[in-house]
């Protein structure tokens, strides 16, 4: 038999050409390992590096953008605050004459801001005070005015008083009358009816007063107790400020009003915005001479003086007949208001004053004229600018009605009472100031 046939190993199939780099064609049976193609992993690593770098760059951009947004928001916030502050402060400064276009009351009063406040109760009784902020002296004063203080009459009419002026003359006429008899400008009027005082004190959280009387409400309940450091709410403050016990004079009630007004000023915020908000919530600005922002500025300024310990309360020293003279009120008016007192009967018109220089100092006449104007008088150019040198200064008048004005002017100029002289020679002005060699050296520029 034939020998058995030997089996041979099958021949290996030829290798297929490699497919695209992205992998085998879908119709083929891909049995290749990816490890044979190392560039695939390298591409993946490079892609991850690129992605990481893009994420890093993007995060840095976002951080920078966020910083820009925050900075922009902060700048906008600061700008808004500055605009609001400038608006409130600028309004007050404009009103007070410290910016161009506003009244010049502060300059005319030697750096003082003088405003009048009228407290009016439900029966129509008016109690009045001047609120004085003396910037140069860094002090404030509540100057209480007796309701008998006489104001200049109009024509042949009887002289009104501070107590009746608000009704007979109105706010503006009362301001003008006060400016005339006191020789100092009064910038604005704050009419404070008792319901609004009640509201204001309530907004401030109450006030503290050393009370000297027990006050009952209309239903007989004790609303105010007498004692030191008494806490008063709005209703109690209004009752105490207007209280006059049977048999008491008006001075007692006037003093209580001064206590309440000083306590209100102490309780007011010294911040202009906050003070203006309190005024606005009162909704009681009844005179355009002192709008909300201006009144807020006035009260904030007074509050700062009070917090610094420089708030005083005084009563104007009027005579029994309601007039003022140099002996009773001259020094007080000069110190507190920077003004000079005038009689209500002779002060209906501002005294006209001329200055004659007999000192030998050519520049002195102009300086004296400035002081005359600051005293609230009308400086009239003199036809005799200079005369023969004279040893003693003089203030000459011909009309007895101008005697008080002459005496007040002597005090203002630092001259002795003997310098005031009545003369018989006619003058074309009310007062003639002759500046001699003895004119006080401190008065010269």
PDB file of C-alpha atoms in Angstrom, residues 108-109 114 175 178-186 333 337-340 342 374-376:
ATOM      1  CA  UNK A 108     -23.230 140.605  55.686  1.00  0.00           C
ATOM      2  CA  UNK A 109     -23.525 139.169  59.194  1.00  0.00           C
ATOM      3  CA  UNK A 114     -29.440 133.952  61.345  1.00  0.00           C
ATOM      4  CA  UNK A 175     -37.948 139.165  59.036  1.00  0.00           C
ATOM      5  CA  UNK A 178     -36.249 142.134  62.936  1.00  0.00           C
ATOM      6  CA  UNK A 179     -33.352 142.886  60.602  1.00  0.00           C
ATOM      7  CA  UNK A 180     -34.066 146.593  60.974  1.00  0.00           C
ATOM      8  CA  UNK A 181     -34.290 146.805  64.765  1.00  0.00           C
ATOM      9  CA  UNK A 182     -31.348 144.414  65.258  1.00  0.00           C
ATOM     10  CA  UNK A 183     -29.113 145.762  62.509  1.00  0.00           C
ATOM     11  CA  UNK A 184     -28.414 142.225  61.271  1.00  0.00           C
ATOM     12  CA  UNK A 185     -29.875 140.312  58.308  1.00  0.00           C
ATOM     13  CA  UNK A 186     -32.322 137.480  58.988  1.00  0.00           C
ATOM     14  CA  UNK A 333     -26.895 142.157  69.855  1.00  0.00           C
ATOM     15  CA  UNK A 337     -25.733 138.795  65.957  1.00  0.00           C
ATOM     16  CA  UNK A 338     -22.927 141.136  64.956  1.00  0.00           C
ATOM     17  CA  UNK A 339     -25.535 143.888  64.651  1.00  0.00           C
ATOM     18  CA  UNK A 340     -26.529 147.185  66.232  1.00  0.00           C
ATOM     19  CA  UNK A 342     -32.275 150.519  66.628  1.00  0.00           C
ATOM     20  CA  UNK A 374     -21.414 145.578  57.958  1.00  0.00           C
ATOM     21  CA  UNK A 375     -23.272 147.219  60.839  1.00  0.00           C
ATOM     22  CA  UNK A 376     -26.423 147.300  58.686  1.00  0.00           C
TER      23      UNK A 376
END
